[in-house]
Short mmCIF file of C-alpha atoms (C1' of nucleotides) in Angstrom, two decimals:
data_model
loop_
_atom_site.label_atom_id
_atom_site.label_comp_id
_atom_site.label_asym_id
_atom_site.label_seq_id
_atom_site.Cartn_x
_atom_site.Cartn_y
_atom_site.Cartn_z
CA UNK A 1 89.21 -55.33 -60.44
CA UNK A 2 87.14 -52.51 -58.47
CA UNK A 3 87.38 -49.31 -59.51
CA UNK A 4 89.26 -48.63 -55.86
CA UNK A 5 92.30 -47.08 -55.85
CA UNK A 6 93.56 -47.55 -52.41
CA UNK A 7 97.80 -46.99 -51.99
CA UNK A 8 97.65 -44.57 -54.77
CA UNK A 9 98.01 -40.29 -53.90
CA UNK A 10 94.35 -38.55 -53.02
CA UNK A 11 93.32 -36.44 -50.22
CA UNK A 12 92.92 -38.62 -47.01
CA UNK A 13 89.42 -40.12 -46.95
CA UNK A 14 88.32 -40.20 -50.72
CA UNK A 15 89.12 -43.93 -51.03
CA UNK A 16 85.96 -44.82 -52.86
CA UNK A 17 83.73 -47.41 -51.09
CA UNK A 18 82.82 -51.07 -52.79
CA UNK A 19 78.82 -51.18 -53.59
CA UNK A 20 77.44 -52.64 -50.92
CA UNK A 21 79.84 -52.52 -47.74
CA UNK A 22 77.61 -49.38 -46.31
CA UNK A 23 75.63 -50.57 -43.02
CA UNK A 24 74.12 -49.21 -39.63
CA UNK A 25 77.76 -50.13 -38.00
CA UNK A 26 80.10 -48.73 -40.75
CA UNK A 27 77.74 -45.57 -40.56
CA UNK A 28 77.51 -45.19 -36.56
CA UNK A 29 81.51 -45.40 -36.39
CA UNK A 30 81.66 -42.59 -38.75
CA UNK A 31 79.60 -40.31 -37.11
CA UNK A 32 81.32 -41.23 -33.76
CA UNK A 33 85.08 -40.36 -35.32
CA UNK A 34 83.06 -37.03 -37.07
CA UNK A 35 81.40 -35.89 -33.95
CA UNK A 36 84.87 -37.16 -31.58
CA UNK A 37 86.80 -34.16 -33.82
CA UNK A 38 84.23 -31.57 -34.68
CA UNK A 39 81.18 -32.48 -31.84
CA UNK A 40 77.76 -33.11 -32.91
CA UNK A 41 77.58 -30.31 -34.88
CA UNK A 42 79.88 -31.46 -37.56
CA UNK A 43 78.09 -34.19 -37.90
CA UNK A 44 76.48 -33.82 -41.13
CA UNK A 45 75.39 -35.48 -44.64
CA UNK A 46 78.03 -34.45 -46.07
CA UNK A 47 81.12 -35.26 -43.34
CA UNK A 48 79.80 -38.75 -43.23
CA UNK A 49 79.97 -38.90 -46.74
CA UNK A 50 83.68 -38.10 -47.08
CA UNK A 51 84.34 -40.16 -43.70
CA UNK A 52 82.96 -43.33 -46.12
CA UNK A 53 84.22 -42.12 -49.19
CA UNK A 54 80.67 -41.97 -50.45
CA UNK A 55 77.90 -40.02 -51.62
CA UNK A 56 76.65 -37.75 -48.45
CA UNK A 57 73.06 -39.13 -49.68
CA UNK A 58 73.92 -42.39 -49.43
CA UNK A 59 73.29 -42.50 -45.85
CA UNK A 60 69.60 -42.02 -46.04
CA UNK A 61 69.44 -45.96 -47.39
CA UNK A 62 70.59 -46.87 -44.09
CA UNK A 63 69.14 -43.95 -41.77
CA UNK A 64 65.09 -42.72 -42.32
CA UNK A 65 66.53 -39.28 -40.96
CA UNK A 66 69.10 -37.89 -38.81
CA UNK A 67 66.88 -38.26 -35.63
CA UNK A 68 66.96 -42.07 -36.07
CA UNK A 69 71.13 -41.78 -36.57
CA UNK A 70 71.07 -39.89 -33.50
CA UNK A 71 69.15 -42.40 -31.69
CA UNK A 72 70.60 -44.94 -32.61
CA UNK A 73 74.05 -43.01 -31.44
CA UNK A 74 72.89 -42.65 -28.16
CA UNK A 75 71.84 -46.15 -27.95
CA UNK A 76 75.56 -46.83 -28.81
CA UNK A 77 76.44 -44.84 -25.30
CA UNK A 78 74.40 -47.45 -23.44
CA UNK A 79 75.56 -50.42 -25.31
CA UNK A 80 79.61 -49.21 -24.12
CA UNK A 81 78.48 -48.46 -21.20
CA UNK A 82 77.03 -51.69 -20.61
CA UNK A 83 79.99 -54.05 -22.08
CA UNK A 84 81.95 -51.54 -19.47
CA UNK A 85 80.21 -52.63 -16.41
CA UNK A 86 81.30 -55.78 -14.07
CA UNK A 87 78.79 -57.81 -13.31
CA UNK A 88 76.47 -57.28 -10.25
CA UNK A 89 77.48 -58.30 -6.78
CA UNK A 90 75.82 -59.10 -3.45
CA UNK A 91 75.81 -55.36 -2.84
CA UNK A 92 73.02 -53.25 -4.21
CA UNK A 93 74.23 -49.56 -3.63
CA UNK A 94 78.11 -50.18 -4.69
CA UNK A 95 76.05 -52.07 -8.09
CA UNK A 96 73.98 -48.81 -8.74
CA UNK A 97 77.26 -46.46 -8.13
CA UNK A 98 78.94 -49.01 -10.59
CA UNK A 99 76.52 -48.27 -13.07
CA UNK A 100 76.33 -44.25 -12.74
CA UNK A 101 79.90 -44.05 -12.61
CA UNK A 102 80.18 -45.89 -15.72
CA UNK A 103 77.65 -44.34 -17.63
CA UNK A 104 78.74 -41.06 -17.13
CA UNK A 105 82.55 -42.22 -17.86
CA UNK A 106 81.38 -43.28 -21.08
CA UNK A 107 79.08 -40.08 -21.42
CA UNK A 108 82.03 -37.37 -20.67
CA UNK A 109 84.21 -39.99 -23.34
CA UNK A 110 81.53 -39.08 -26.25
CA UNK A 111 80.46 -35.19 -24.83
CA UNK A 112 79.46 -34.71 -27.93
CA UNK A 113 76.36 -37.32 -28.83
CA UNK A 114 75.84 -37.28 -24.52
CA UNK A 115 74.95 -33.69 -24.51
CA UNK A 116 72.00 -35.06 -26.72
CA UNK A 117 70.91 -38.14 -24.78
CA UNK A 118 67.95 -36.79 -23.33
CA UNK A 119 66.02 -38.67 -25.79
CA UNK A 120 64.55 -41.58 -24.94
CA UNK A 121 66.42 -44.14 -27.54
CA UNK A 122 63.81 -46.85 -27.01
CA UNK A 123 65.93 -49.22 -28.34
CA UNK A 124 67.92 -52.78 -26.97
CA UNK A 125 70.90 -51.79 -24.62
CA UNK A 126 69.11 -49.10 -23.37
CA UNK A 127 66.51 -51.20 -21.83
CA UNK A 128 69.17 -53.52 -20.92
CA UNK A 129 70.38 -50.63 -18.73
CA UNK A 130 67.00 -49.93 -16.99
CA UNK A 131 66.54 -53.48 -16.00
CA UNK A 132 69.89 -53.43 -14.41
CA UNK A 133 69.10 -50.19 -12.31
CA UNK A 134 65.57 -51.97 -10.87
CA UNK A 135 67.24 -54.88 -9.75
CA UNK A 136 69.53 -52.58 -7.78
CA UNK A 137 65.95 -51.22 -6.43
CA UNK A 138 64.33 -54.19 -5.28
CA UNK A 139 67.31 -56.13 -4.17
CA UNK A 140 67.64 -52.76 -1.98
CA UNK A 141 63.93 -53.56 -0.23
CA UNK A 142 61.88 -51.28 -1.79
CA UNK A 143 58.12 -52.12 -2.53
CA UNK A 144 57.08 -51.88 -6.19
CA UNK A 145 55.99 -48.30 -6.20
CA UNK A 146 59.18 -47.22 -4.55
CA UNK A 147 61.56 -49.45 -7.25
CA UNK A 148 59.85 -47.63 -9.75
CA UNK A 149 60.11 -44.36 -8.67
CA UNK A 150 63.41 -44.40 -7.67
CA UNK A 151 65.03 -46.17 -10.38
CA UNK A 152 63.42 -43.55 -12.40
CA UNK A 153 64.58 -40.52 -10.33
CA UNK A 154 68.35 -42.31 -9.98
CA UNK A 155 68.38 -42.72 -13.74
CA UNK A 156 67.11 -39.26 -14.60
CA UNK A 157 69.51 -38.11 -12.21
CA UNK A 158 72.36 -39.75 -13.53
CA UNK A 159 71.50 -38.90 -17.13
CA UNK A 160 70.49 -35.40 -16.56
CA UNK A 161 74.25 -34.84 -14.89
CA UNK A 162 75.93 -36.74 -16.97
CA UNK A 163 74.45 -34.83 -19.90
CA UNK A 164 75.35 -31.76 -18.02
CA UNK A 165 78.94 -32.76 -17.50
CA UNK A 166 79.05 -33.98 -21.53
CA UNK A 167 77.27 -30.12 -22.65
CA UNK A 168 80.49 -28.80 -20.80
CA UNK A 169 83.13 -30.90 -22.34
CA UNK A 170 81.51 -30.84 -25.67
CA UNK A 171 82.13 -27.12 -25.97
CA UNK A 172 84.78 -25.85 -27.90
CA UNK A 173 88.43 -25.23 -26.09
CA UNK A 174 88.09 -21.23 -26.35
CA UNK A 175 84.04 -21.56 -24.87
CA UNK A 176 84.42 -24.59 -22.06
CA UNK A 177 87.40 -22.20 -20.25
CA UNK A 178 85.48 -18.97 -20.49
CA UNK A 179 83.04 -21.49 -18.74
CA UNK A 180 85.15 -22.85 -16.34
CA UNK A 181 87.19 -19.86 -15.46
CA UNK A 182 83.93 -17.61 -14.52
CA UNK A 183 84.31 -20.21 -11.28
CA UNK A 184 87.41 -19.68 -10.74
CA UNK A 185 88.07 -15.92 -10.90
CA UNK A 186 84.76 -14.52 -12.08
CA UNK A 187 82.97 -15.91 -9.17
CA UNK A 188 85.46 -14.60 -6.29
CA UNK A 189 86.01 -11.20 -7.76
CA UNK A 190 81.74 -10.59 -7.04
CA UNK A 191 80.96 -7.93 -4.45
CA UNK A 192 81.18 -9.51 -0.85
CA UNK A 193 78.45 -7.00 0.01
CA UNK A 194 76.08 -8.02 -2.21
CA UNK A 195 76.87 -11.88 -2.16
CA UNK A 196 78.06 -12.52 1.32
CA UNK A 197 77.61 -16.58 0.85
CA UNK A 198 79.51 -16.68 -2.28
CA UNK A 199 82.24 -15.02 -0.58
CA UNK A 200 82.18 -16.40 2.35
CA UNK A 201 82.63 -20.32 0.65
CA UNK A 202 84.40 -19.35 -2.43
CA UNK A 203 88.11 -20.69 -1.54
CA UNK A 204 86.08 -23.78 -1.05
CA UNK A 205 83.92 -23.92 -4.51
CA UNK A 206 85.12 -26.73 -6.40
CA UNK A 207 85.50 -26.88 -10.42
CA UNK A 208 83.12 -26.61 -12.87
CA UNK A 209 83.83 -30.11 -13.87
CA UNK A 210 85.38 -31.62 -11.26
CA UNK A 211 84.45 -35.30 -11.14
CA UNK A 212 83.85 -35.75 -7.58
CA UNK A 213 80.91 -33.48 -7.86
CA UNK A 214 79.01 -36.11 -9.78
CA UNK A 215 80.30 -39.13 -7.21
CA UNK A 216 79.02 -36.67 -4.57
CA UNK A 217 75.16 -37.05 -6.78
CA UNK A 218 75.93 -40.11 -6.32
CA UNK A 219 76.15 -41.08 -3.09
CA UNK A 220 73.37 -38.81 -1.94
CA UNK A 221 71.09 -40.54 -4.06
CA UNK A 222 72.46 -43.95 -2.07
CA UNK A 223 72.11 -42.43 1.39
CA UNK A 224 68.38 -41.42 0.50
CA UNK A 225 67.32 -44.67 -0.88
CA UNK A 226 69.11 -46.63 2.06
CA UNK A 227 66.79 -44.53 4.41
CA UNK A 228 63.69 -45.03 2.62
CA UNK A 229 64.06 -48.57 2.14
CA UNK A 230 64.64 -48.76 5.90
CA UNK A 231 62.16 -46.59 7.26
CA UNK A 232 58.57 -47.59 6.51
CA UNK A 233 56.35 -45.50 4.30
CA UNK A 234 55.19 -42.14 5.13
CA UNK A 235 51.62 -42.94 5.83
CA UNK A 236 50.44 -39.30 5.03
CA UNK A 237 51.54 -40.08 1.56
CA UNK A 238 49.24 -40.32 -1.38
CA UNK A 239 48.63 -43.79 -1.81
CA UNK A 240 46.48 -46.01 -4.63
CA UNK A 241 43.04 -46.82 -4.02
CA UNK A 242 42.78 -49.88 -2.26
CA UNK A 243 39.96 -50.43 -4.19
CA UNK A 244 41.00 -50.32 -7.41
CA UNK A 245 42.81 -54.12 -7.51
CA UNK A 246 46.36 -53.81 -9.49
CA UNK A 247 46.36 -54.10 -13.21
CA UNK A 248 47.69 -57.48 -13.74
CA UNK A 249 51.08 -56.83 -16.07
CA UNK B 1 55.06 11.37 -40.04
CA UNK B 2 56.45 7.93 -39.46
CA UNK B 3 56.76 5.43 -42.64
CA UNK B 4 54.55 3.51 -40.06
CA UNK B 5 51.75 1.76 -41.84
CA UNK B 6 50.08 0.83 -38.71
CA UNK B 7 46.43 -0.12 -39.22
CA UNK B 8 46.71 -0.97 -43.05
CA UNK B 9 47.09 -4.13 -44.53
CA UNK B 10 50.04 -6.26 -44.84
CA UNK B 11 51.08 -10.01 -43.48
CA UNK B 12 51.28 -10.58 -39.27
CA UNK B 13 54.87 -8.63 -38.69
CA UNK B 14 55.79 -6.88 -41.48
CA UNK B 15 55.11 -3.29 -39.51
CA UNK B 16 58.30 -1.82 -39.89
CA UNK B 17 60.14 -0.32 -36.37
CA UNK B 18 61.48 3.00 -36.65
CA UNK B 19 65.42 3.90 -36.40
CA UNK B 20 66.35 3.75 -32.54
CA UNK B 21 63.88 1.51 -30.73
CA UNK B 22 66.24 -2.10 -31.03
CA UNK B 23 67.50 -3.04 -27.78
CA UNK B 24 68.59 -6.12 -26.43
CA UNK B 25 65.45 -6.26 -24.24
CA UNK B 26 63.36 -6.02 -27.47
CA UNK B 27 65.26 -8.74 -28.66
CA UNK B 28 64.97 -11.07 -26.29
CA UNK B 29 61.55 -10.45 -26.16
CA UNK B 30 61.63 -11.66 -29.63
CA UNK B 31 63.83 -14.28 -29.52
CA UNK B 32 61.41 -15.99 -26.38
CA UNK B 33 58.21 -15.68 -28.65
CA UNK B 34 59.56 -17.09 -31.56
CA UNK B 35 60.92 -20.14 -29.12
CA UNK B 36 57.83 -20.19 -28.30
CA UNK B 37 56.18 -21.11 -31.50
CA UNK B 38 58.81 -23.08 -32.83
CA UNK B 39 61.56 -24.30 -30.35
CA UNK B 40 65.19 -22.85 -30.58
CA UNK B 41 65.94 -24.11 -33.69
CA UNK B 42 63.41 -21.21 -35.14
CA UNK B 43 65.28 -18.94 -33.43
CA UNK B 44 67.42 -17.81 -36.64
CA UNK B 45 68.21 -14.09 -37.20
CA UNK B 46 65.86 -14.10 -40.40
CA UNK B 47 62.79 -15.04 -37.77
CA UNK B 48 63.89 -12.62 -35.71
CA UNK B 49 64.06 -9.94 -38.01
CA UNK B 50 60.39 -10.67 -39.44
CA UNK B 51 59.33 -10.55 -35.45
CA UNK B 52 60.72 -7.00 -35.28
CA UNK B 53 60.24 -5.56 -38.61
CA UNK B 54 63.82 -5.33 -39.04
CA UNK B 55 66.20 -6.57 -41.09
CA UNK B 56 67.54 -10.19 -39.91
CA UNK B 57 70.81 -9.18 -39.57
CA UNK B 58 70.42 -5.56 -37.53
CA UNK B 59 70.46 -8.22 -34.92
CA UNK B 60 74.10 -8.13 -35.22
CA UNK B 61 74.51 -4.23 -33.42
CA UNK B 62 72.92 -5.67 -30.04
CA UNK B 63 74.37 -8.66 -29.52
CA UNK B 64 77.45 -10.08 -31.07
CA UNK B 65 76.40 -14.18 -32.57
CA UNK B 66 74.22 -16.04 -31.57
CA UNK B 67 75.81 -17.58 -28.72
CA UNK B 68 75.61 -14.19 -27.07
CA UNK B 69 72.06 -14.20 -27.37
CA UNK B 70 71.26 -17.81 -26.34
CA UNK B 71 73.02 -16.66 -22.99
CA UNK B 72 70.86 -14.01 -22.28
CA UNK B 73 68.18 -15.86 -22.67
CA UNK B 74 69.16 -18.35 -20.14
CA UNK B 75 69.98 -15.52 -17.87
CA UNK B 76 66.37 -14.00 -18.61
CA UNK B 77 65.23 -18.10 -17.34
CA UNK B 78 67.43 -17.09 -14.06
CA UNK B 79 65.65 -13.81 -13.55
CA UNK B 80 62.22 -15.08 -14.15
CA UNK B 81 62.70 -17.97 -11.09
CA UNK B 82 64.26 -15.30 -9.02
CA UNK B 83 61.52 -12.94 -9.92
CA UNK B 84 58.60 -15.66 -8.75
CA UNK B 85 60.85 -16.75 -6.19
CA UNK B 86 59.45 -16.29 -2.00
CA UNK B 87 61.29 -14.72 -0.02
CA UNK B 88 63.96 -17.40 2.65
CA UNK B 89 62.19 -18.02 5.65
CA UNK B 90 63.41 -20.04 8.85
CA UNK B 91 63.53 -23.31 7.00
CA UNK B 92 66.47 -23.74 5.05
CA UNK B 93 65.11 -27.04 3.55
CA UNK B 94 61.52 -25.45 2.15
CA UNK B 95 63.40 -22.97 0.77
CA UNK B 96 65.60 -24.91 -1.00
CA UNK B 97 63.06 -27.16 -2.36
CA UNK B 98 61.22 -23.88 -3.26
CA UNK B 99 64.59 -22.95 -5.45
CA UNK B 100 64.56 -26.02 -6.96
CA UNK B 101 60.25 -26.09 -7.39
CA UNK B 102 60.36 -22.95 -9.18
CA UNK B 103 63.44 -23.05 -11.19
CA UNK B 104 61.96 -26.75 -12.50
CA UNK B 105 58.65 -24.56 -13.37
CA UNK B 106 60.14 -21.88 -15.41
CA UNK B 107 62.70 -24.36 -17.20
CA UNK B 108 59.63 -26.63 -18.14
CA UNK B 109 57.77 -23.04 -19.02
CA UNK B 110 60.24 -22.23 -21.24
CA UNK B 111 61.40 -25.58 -22.54
CA UNK B 112 63.67 -24.64 -25.83
CA UNK B 113 66.04 -22.63 -24.05
CA UNK B 114 65.96 -24.53 -21.29
CA UNK B 115 67.45 -27.77 -23.14
CA UNK B 116 70.65 -25.36 -23.60
CA UNK B 117 70.92 -24.41 -20.10
CA UNK B 118 74.03 -26.32 -19.03
CA UNK B 119 75.88 -23.00 -20.48
CA UNK B 120 76.83 -21.11 -18.01
CA UNK B 121 75.23 -17.46 -17.94
CA UNK B 122 78.39 -16.05 -16.40
CA UNK B 123 75.44 -13.15 -15.48
CA UNK B 124 73.83 -11.40 -12.79
CA UNK B 125 70.49 -13.54 -12.05
CA UNK B 126 73.14 -16.05 -12.07
CA UNK B 127 75.16 -15.12 -9.75
CA UNK B 128 71.99 -14.72 -7.50
CA UNK B 129 70.42 -17.55 -8.07
CA UNK B 130 73.91 -19.06 -6.28
CA UNK B 131 73.89 -16.82 -3.73
CA UNK B 132 70.03 -18.36 -2.37
CA UNK B 133 71.59 -21.79 -2.71
CA UNK B 134 74.43 -21.36 -0.76
CA UNK B 135 72.76 -19.51 2.38
CA UNK B 136 70.38 -22.34 2.38
CA UNK B 137 73.23 -24.75 2.55
CA UNK B 138 75.31 -22.76 5.25
CA UNK B 139 72.04 -22.15 7.47
CA UNK B 140 72.00 -26.47 6.96
CA UNK B 141 74.66 -26.51 9.13
CA UNK B 142 77.55 -27.37 6.68
CA UNK B 143 80.92 -26.42 7.16
CA UNK B 144 82.43 -24.13 3.94
CA UNK B 145 83.78 -27.30 2.50
CA UNK B 146 80.25 -29.24 2.72
CA UNK B 147 78.45 -26.40 1.67
CA UNK B 148 80.30 -24.95 -1.56
CA UNK B 149 80.29 -28.88 -2.53
CA UNK B 150 76.50 -29.36 -2.01
CA UNK B 151 75.61 -26.02 -3.14
CA UNK B 152 77.25 -27.29 -6.48
CA UNK B 153 75.98 -31.00 -6.89
CA UNK B 154 72.00 -29.51 -5.45
CA UNK B 155 72.17 -26.86 -8.26
CA UNK B 156 73.44 -29.46 -10.99
CA UNK B 157 71.30 -32.01 -9.63
CA UNK B 158 68.13 -29.07 -10.39
CA UNK B 159 69.65 -27.93 -13.39
CA UNK B 160 70.25 -31.30 -15.01
CA UNK B 161 66.93 -32.49 -14.24
CA UNK B 162 65.32 -29.39 -15.19
CA UNK B 163 67.11 -29.60 -18.56
CA UNK B 164 65.98 -32.91 -19.72
CA UNK B 165 62.63 -32.40 -18.87
CA UNK B 166 62.55 -29.34 -21.05
CA UNK B 167 64.56 -31.44 -23.27
CA UNK B 168 61.73 -33.58 -23.50
CA UNK B 169 58.94 -30.81 -23.13
CA UNK B 170 60.62 -29.27 -26.20
CA UNK B 171 60.43 -32.13 -28.85
CA UNK B 172 57.94 -31.54 -31.29
CA UNK B 173 54.63 -33.20 -30.38
CA UNK B 174 54.87 -36.44 -32.84
CA UNK B 175 58.22 -37.34 -31.55
CA UNK B 176 57.52 -36.28 -27.42
CA UNK B 177 54.59 -38.62 -28.09
CA UNK B 178 56.22 -41.49 -29.30
CA UNK B 179 58.94 -41.28 -26.67
CA UNK B 180 56.14 -41.22 -24.02
CA UNK B 181 54.11 -44.04 -25.30
CA UNK B 182 57.34 -46.13 -25.36
CA UNK B 183 56.63 -46.01 -21.41
CA UNK B 184 53.48 -46.57 -21.60
CA UNK B 185 53.41 -49.71 -23.95
CA UNK B 186 56.72 -50.44 -25.32
CA UNK B 187 58.50 -51.17 -22.02
CA UNK B 188 55.08 -52.87 -20.85
CA UNK B 189 55.82 -55.44 -23.57
CA UNK B 190 59.39 -57.00 -23.53
CA UNK B 191 59.59 -60.55 -22.88
CA UNK B 192 59.90 -60.58 -18.93
CA UNK B 193 62.02 -63.53 -19.18
CA UNK B 194 64.72 -61.09 -20.30
CA UNK B 195 63.77 -57.96 -18.54
CA UNK B 196 62.21 -60.21 -15.05
CA UNK B 197 62.89 -57.21 -13.06
CA UNK B 198 61.48 -54.32 -15.98
CA UNK B 199 58.51 -56.92 -15.94
CA UNK B 200 57.81 -57.06 -12.16
CA UNK B 201 57.39 -53.54 -11.54
CA UNK B 202 55.90 -52.07 -15.02
CA UNK B 203 52.58 -51.95 -13.19
CA UNK B 204 53.90 -49.00 -11.20
CA UNK B 205 56.18 -46.98 -13.69
CA UNK B 206 55.82 -43.37 -13.35
CA UNK B 207 55.28 -41.37 -16.77
CA UNK B 208 58.57 -40.04 -18.28
CA UNK B 209 56.94 -36.39 -17.62
CA UNK B 210 55.48 -37.04 -14.30
CA UNK B 211 56.17 -34.19 -12.27
CA UNK B 212 56.70 -35.98 -9.27
CA UNK B 213 59.84 -37.70 -10.63
CA UNK B 214 61.99 -34.42 -10.02
CA UNK B 215 60.51 -33.31 -6.70
CA UNK B 216 61.18 -37.00 -5.40
CA UNK B 217 64.58 -36.43 -6.17
CA UNK B 218 64.82 -32.94 -4.68
CA UNK B 219 63.15 -34.78 -1.81
CA UNK B 220 66.28 -37.59 -2.10
CA UNK B 221 68.92 -34.67 -2.02
CA UNK B 222 67.56 -32.80 0.83
CA UNK B 223 67.40 -35.94 3.09
CA UNK B 224 70.93 -36.77 2.74
CA UNK B 225 71.82 -33.24 2.89
CA UNK B 226 69.93 -33.62 5.95
CA UNK B 227 71.61 -36.47 7.19
CA UNK B 228 75.03 -35.16 6.39
CA UNK B 229 74.60 -31.88 7.97
CA UNK B 230 73.63 -34.03 11.51
CA UNK B 231 76.42 -36.34 11.05
CA UNK B 232 80.06 -35.53 11.92
CA UNK B 233 82.24 -35.96 8.84
CA UNK B 234 83.54 -38.99 7.78
CA UNK B 235 87.29 -39.72 9.14
CA UNK B 236 88.18 -41.69 6.20
CA UNK B 237 87.42 -39.03 3.66
CA UNK B 238 90.04 -37.50 2.10
CA UNK B 239 91.10 -34.61 4.05
CA UNK B 240 93.14 -31.26 2.63
CA UNK B 241 96.56 -31.70 4.12
CA UNK B 242 96.73 -29.45 7.19
CA UNK B 243 99.85 -28.89 6.15
CA UNK B 244 98.79 -26.68 3.50
CA UNK B 245 96.93 -23.47 5.19
CA UNK B 246 93.67 -22.17 3.37
CA UNK B 247 94.08 -19.69 0.59
CA UNK B 248 93.47 -16.05 1.74
CA UNK B 249 90.22 -15.28 0.10
"C1'" DA C 1 69.06 -52.85 -54.53
"C1'" DC C 2 71.96 -49.82 -53.87
"C1'" DC C 3 74.09 -44.77 -55.02
"C1'" DT C 4 74.50 -40.35 -57.02
"C1'" DG C 5 74.16 -35.48 -59.29
"C1'" DA C 6 71.36 -32.14 -59.24
"C1'" DA C 7 68.05 -28.97 -56.94
"C1'" DC C 8 65.29 -26.93 -53.12
"C1'" DA C 9 64.93 -24.05 -49.90
"C1'" DC C 10 66.81 -22.90 -45.77
"C1'" DC C 11 70.90 -21.48 -42.34
"C1'" DG C 12 75.19 -18.28 -39.64
"C1'" DT C 13 78.30 -14.31 -40.59
"C1'" DT C 14 80.65 -10.74 -43.61
"C1'" DC C 15 80.71 -6.53 -45.14
"C1'" DA C 16 80.38 -2.71 -48.49
"C1'" DA C 17 76.90 0.84 -48.67
"C1'" DG C 18 73.10 3.72 -47.63
"C1'" DT C 19 70.58 7.47 -44.22
"C1'" DA D 1 75.40 4.91 -34.85
"C1'" DC D 2 71.53 2.59 -36.54
"C1'" DC D 3 70.00 -0.47 -40.07
"C1'" DT D 4 69.96 -3.06 -44.89
"C1'" DG D 5 71.37 -5.66 -49.41
"C1'" DA D 6 74.21 -8.34 -51.05
"C1'" DA D 7 77.19 -12.28 -51.06
"C1'" DC D 8 79.52 -16.35 -49.28
"C1'" DA D 9 79.55 -21.15 -47.45
"C1'" DC D 10 76.98 -23.90 -45.88
"C1'" DC D 11 72.75 -26.90 -44.15
"C1'" DG D 12 68.90 -31.19 -44.55
"C1'" DT D 13 65.83 -33.73 -47.69
"C1'" DT D 14 63.92 -35.11 -51.91
"C1'" DC D 15 63.92 -36.99 -56.17
"C1'" DA D 16 64.92 -38.59 -60.87
"C1'" DA D 17 68.27 -41.29 -63.03
"C1'" DG D 18 72.21 -44.52 -62.71
"C1'" DT D 19 73.99 -49.08 -62.41
#
DNA sequence: ACCTGAACACCGTTCAAGT
DNA sequence: ACCTGAACACCGTTCAAGT
């Protein structure tokens, strides 16, 4: 005997939601739905209210503020990546490439949120991603110090590059095409006298959004990690003072 | 005989600006001043008006809209990088590292703007940065196709990583410290049974904002570029169809 | 406990009006 | 040509009130 008028007339989303049916999961789904249509800027409390069939400020009962909602959306990206990731194999390099490729794919699929993902989510699924990358680094044969450093660098490069590609993908079509075309046309029209190197290789320039750019970056990182795992550490590199024992974590 | 009341009382920024003294240069300086104090969100037309001693909408005479202003700010970052960059030497690898390091330094110095720099500025100073990076790639001995691809990847990694670090730096102090501390504390408190690899190398984890992270990323890229320049191209890699001649750009 | 209504102090952008 | 004033359709967040 709810005041629910489902099935009758009314605009697309104005169905009234029964009391108590609002929760973080439902709100997150609504936030992604809105962001997919109009970008992250479209994720306003008013839009969420309309999408959910609730009052705009009802969301405040479930997320302290907008930042809290954003961090939950970022963690959802990590969750989606993990869900699609195949089990680790015996090949650390292949596993590392798979992690990066899947993360990139998920980010580009949800560009509006991904463009904001320089924030540390500090949530469960982010921890699990970290765990898997460090696992690869240790299996590569790196010592703790290199494993820790290169985990961080590999993750940051993958994240930063994915965010970059997502940022491009999340632009409104008009702006994005202007950015993309500037590489197809504008750069090839630059005066060769002033820009001789651009002119010389303009014929080979990959598109700004060529997905091979990212995979090449990942390949380069793995090649370099392989080299470092094989080579002995540079004796000139700064070292932790041996008089200070390692902390007992 | 201007209606200028300089020197008398009045609030910090309310000096009235003489007609005709507004231009893109002056507005850009004001925009950076505002963004340095309160982040990019603080760069509103009202704030610009107050900073300039002019009506908020006066800016519209000089920039079509806010996007146009933002792109000009990004190009200003490239200009600042170029201004601080030493002349190229005979060592392409050192030159490449210098370009990346200077760009990163400028980005972290202007974090609010840099966090938005996934946009292609399509302006003079961006062109000059591109020219210099491609120059290094060609001096490394790469053929046109590799020079073009690796220019793009190296630039994107440098840009993406710099934007990531800038994003972290541009957070308000409270939020930033929460993100930073999560690596100092939260990650070391994770259950070792569930996260064995994190636990194993937690003692060696670099800080989220450790500048060596970025330089390590640059070093890895250069090591891999050096490897590719030395090695003959992989014959199994996909190749352009030799029946299709190169476009005559 | 969960949600709504109304209010507050903001935004970017447009457009007619002033000088 | 350059700048101002007023208006429009929005924002996130707070808080008292309803159920």
